[in-house]
CSV table of C-alpha atoms in Angstrom, one decimal:
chain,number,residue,atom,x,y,z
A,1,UNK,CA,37.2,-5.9,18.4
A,2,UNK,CA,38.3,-2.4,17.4
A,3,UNK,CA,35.4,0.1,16.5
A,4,UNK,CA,35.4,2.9,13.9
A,5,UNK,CA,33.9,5.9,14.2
A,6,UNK,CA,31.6,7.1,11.3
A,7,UNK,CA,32.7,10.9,10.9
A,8,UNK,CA,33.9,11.6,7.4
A,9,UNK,CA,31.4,12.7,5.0
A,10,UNK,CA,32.1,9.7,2.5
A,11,UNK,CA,31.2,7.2,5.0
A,12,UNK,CA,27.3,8.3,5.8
A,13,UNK,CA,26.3,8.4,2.3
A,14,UNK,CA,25.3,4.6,2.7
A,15,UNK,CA,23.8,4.5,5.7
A,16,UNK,CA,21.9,8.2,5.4
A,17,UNK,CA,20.7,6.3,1.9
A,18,UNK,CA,19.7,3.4,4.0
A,19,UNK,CA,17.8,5.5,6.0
A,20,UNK,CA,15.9,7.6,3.5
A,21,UNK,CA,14.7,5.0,1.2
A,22,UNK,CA,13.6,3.3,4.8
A,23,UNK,CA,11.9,6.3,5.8
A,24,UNK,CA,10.6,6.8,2.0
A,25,UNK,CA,8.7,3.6,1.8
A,26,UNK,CA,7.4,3.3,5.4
A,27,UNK,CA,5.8,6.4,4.6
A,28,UNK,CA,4.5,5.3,1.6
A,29,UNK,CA,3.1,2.1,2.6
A,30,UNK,CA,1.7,3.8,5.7
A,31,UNK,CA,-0.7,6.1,3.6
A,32,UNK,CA,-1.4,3.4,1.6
A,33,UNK,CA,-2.8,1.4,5.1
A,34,UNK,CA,-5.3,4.4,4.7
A,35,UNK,CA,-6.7,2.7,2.1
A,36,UNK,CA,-9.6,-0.5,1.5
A,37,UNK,CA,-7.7,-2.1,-0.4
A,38,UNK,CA,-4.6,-2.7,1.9
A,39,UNK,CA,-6.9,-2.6,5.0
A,40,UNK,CA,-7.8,-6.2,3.1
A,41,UNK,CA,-4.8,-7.1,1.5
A,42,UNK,CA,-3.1,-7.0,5.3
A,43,UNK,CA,-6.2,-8.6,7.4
A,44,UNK,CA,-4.9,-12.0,6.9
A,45,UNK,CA,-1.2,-11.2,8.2
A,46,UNK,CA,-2.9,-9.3,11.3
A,47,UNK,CA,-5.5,-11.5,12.6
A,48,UNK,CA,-3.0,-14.8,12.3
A,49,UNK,CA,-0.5,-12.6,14.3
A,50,UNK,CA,-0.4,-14.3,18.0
A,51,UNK,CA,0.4,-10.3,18.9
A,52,UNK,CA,-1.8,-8.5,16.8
A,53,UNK,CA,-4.7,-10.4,15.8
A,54,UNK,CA,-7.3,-9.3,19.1
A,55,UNK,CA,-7.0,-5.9,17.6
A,56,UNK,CA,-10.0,-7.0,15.0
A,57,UNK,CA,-12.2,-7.7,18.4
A,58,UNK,CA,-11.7,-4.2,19.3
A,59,UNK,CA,-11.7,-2.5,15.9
A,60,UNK,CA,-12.7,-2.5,12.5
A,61,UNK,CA,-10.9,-3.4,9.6
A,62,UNK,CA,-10.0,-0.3,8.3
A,63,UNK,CA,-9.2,1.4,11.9
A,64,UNK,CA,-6.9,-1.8,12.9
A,65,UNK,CA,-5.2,-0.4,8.8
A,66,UNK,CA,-4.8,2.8,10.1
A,67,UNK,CA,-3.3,2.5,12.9
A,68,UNK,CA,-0.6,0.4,11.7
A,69,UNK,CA,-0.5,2.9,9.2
A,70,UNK,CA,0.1,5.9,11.2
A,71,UNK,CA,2.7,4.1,13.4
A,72,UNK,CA,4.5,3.7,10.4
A,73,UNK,CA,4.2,7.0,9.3
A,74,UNK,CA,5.3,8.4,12.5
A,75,UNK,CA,8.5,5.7,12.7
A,76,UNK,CA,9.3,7.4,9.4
A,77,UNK,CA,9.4,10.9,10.0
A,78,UNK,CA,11.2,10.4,13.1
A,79,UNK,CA,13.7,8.6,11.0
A,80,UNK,CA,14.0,11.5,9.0
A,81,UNK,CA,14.5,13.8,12.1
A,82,UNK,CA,17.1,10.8,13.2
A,83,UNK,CA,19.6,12.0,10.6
A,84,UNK,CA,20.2,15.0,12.9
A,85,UNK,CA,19.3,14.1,16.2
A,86,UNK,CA,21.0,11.1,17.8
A,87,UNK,CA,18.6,10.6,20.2
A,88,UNK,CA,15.1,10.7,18.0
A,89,UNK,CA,17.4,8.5,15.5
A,90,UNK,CA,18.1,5.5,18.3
A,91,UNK,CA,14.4,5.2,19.5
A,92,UNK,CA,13.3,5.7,16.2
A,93,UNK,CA,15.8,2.3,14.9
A,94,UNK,CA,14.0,0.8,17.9
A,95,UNK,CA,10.7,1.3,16.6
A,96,UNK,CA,11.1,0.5,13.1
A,97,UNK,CA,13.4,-2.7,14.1
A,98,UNK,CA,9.8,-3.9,15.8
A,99,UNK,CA,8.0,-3.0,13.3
A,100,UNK,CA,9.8,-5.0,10.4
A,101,UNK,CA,10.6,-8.2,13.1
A,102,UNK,CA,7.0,-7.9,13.1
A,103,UNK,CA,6.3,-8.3,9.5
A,104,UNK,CA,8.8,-10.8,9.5
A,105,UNK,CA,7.0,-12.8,11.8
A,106,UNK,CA,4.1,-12.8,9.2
A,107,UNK,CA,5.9,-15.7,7.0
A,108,UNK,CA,5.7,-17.9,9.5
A,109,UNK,CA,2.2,-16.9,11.4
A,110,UNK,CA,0.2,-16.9,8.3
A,111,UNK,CA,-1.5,-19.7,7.0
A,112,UNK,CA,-0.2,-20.7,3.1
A,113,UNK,CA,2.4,-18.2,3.0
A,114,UNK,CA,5.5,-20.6,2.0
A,115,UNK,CA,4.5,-23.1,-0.8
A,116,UNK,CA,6.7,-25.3,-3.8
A,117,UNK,CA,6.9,-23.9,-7.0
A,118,UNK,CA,8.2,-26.0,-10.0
A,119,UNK,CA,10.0,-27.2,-7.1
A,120,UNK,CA,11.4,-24.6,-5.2
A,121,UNK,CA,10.2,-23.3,-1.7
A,122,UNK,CA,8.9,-19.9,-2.5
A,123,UNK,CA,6.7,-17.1,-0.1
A,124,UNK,CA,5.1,-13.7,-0.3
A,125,UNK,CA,8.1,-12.0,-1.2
A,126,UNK,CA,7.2,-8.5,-0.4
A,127,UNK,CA,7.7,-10.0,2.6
A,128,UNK,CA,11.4,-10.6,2.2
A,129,UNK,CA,12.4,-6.9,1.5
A,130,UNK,CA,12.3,-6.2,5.4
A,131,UNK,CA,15.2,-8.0,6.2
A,132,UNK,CA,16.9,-5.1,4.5
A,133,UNK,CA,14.9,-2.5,6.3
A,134,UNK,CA,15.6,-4.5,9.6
A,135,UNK,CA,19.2,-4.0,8.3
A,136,UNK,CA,18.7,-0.3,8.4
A,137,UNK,CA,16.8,-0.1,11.3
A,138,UNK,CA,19.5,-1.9,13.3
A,139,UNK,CA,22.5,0.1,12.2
A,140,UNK,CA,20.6,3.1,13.2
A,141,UNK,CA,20.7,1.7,16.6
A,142,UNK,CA,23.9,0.9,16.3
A,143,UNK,CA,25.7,4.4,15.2
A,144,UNK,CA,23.4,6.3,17.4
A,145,UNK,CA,23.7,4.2,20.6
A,146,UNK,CA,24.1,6.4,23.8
A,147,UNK,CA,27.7,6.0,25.0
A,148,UNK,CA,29.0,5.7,28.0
């Protein structure tokens, strides 16, 4: 299989989108972790998680919140930095590839998440956006590979 290399101007305006709007609502929802509200909303994803829910056993609600918040925060600056470093970008693909695997996961570790709707097999669909992210996240890993 023959690869092509992504040099032309034309040909990062996707994946440089990709990558913003990735960075532009991990950010967001991040500061919004910082928040009751979502420190609530998310408990029930979090302490169903086989990896994540002993965190409440060492921390509060709203600290367990942040701290997923400020990871994600941090994934998307270094995202942003990515664009021009190749280095920051492949770690940072790594780390935001975990992170939305990770929210994946929560369709299928949290109680009553799928159910039938007027006969159709629906879930939390916020949930579903991050297969695009993941998307993203894995052809950042991808173009910015170390070679060689």
């Amino acid at each position: 299989m023959q690869t092509l290399e992504n040099n032309s101007r034309f040909d990062t305006i996707g994946y440089t989108l990709g990558v913003l709007g990735t960075a532009l609502i991990l950010a967001w929802i991040g500061v919004y972790k910082f928040t009751l509200t979502e420190a609530k909303l998310i408990q029930p994803l979090v302490e169903n998680h086989f990896a994540m829910g002993w965190l409440y056993k060492l921390f509060s609600i709203q600290i367990v919140s942040n701290l997923i918040g400020a990871t994600e925060i941090a994934v998307a600056i270094a995202l942003l930095i990515g664009i021009k470093h190749q280095k920051i970008a492949y770690f940072s693909g790594i780390a935001a590839t975990i992170i939305f695997i990770t929210t994946l996961s929560f369709l299928f570790t949290t109680p009553n998440t799928w159910k039938i709707s007027d006969g159709v097999l629906v879930t939390n669909f916020f949930l579903l956006k991050d297969i695009l992210f993941l998307a993203v996240s894995i052809s950042v890993i991808e173009r910015n590979r170390p070679r060689g």
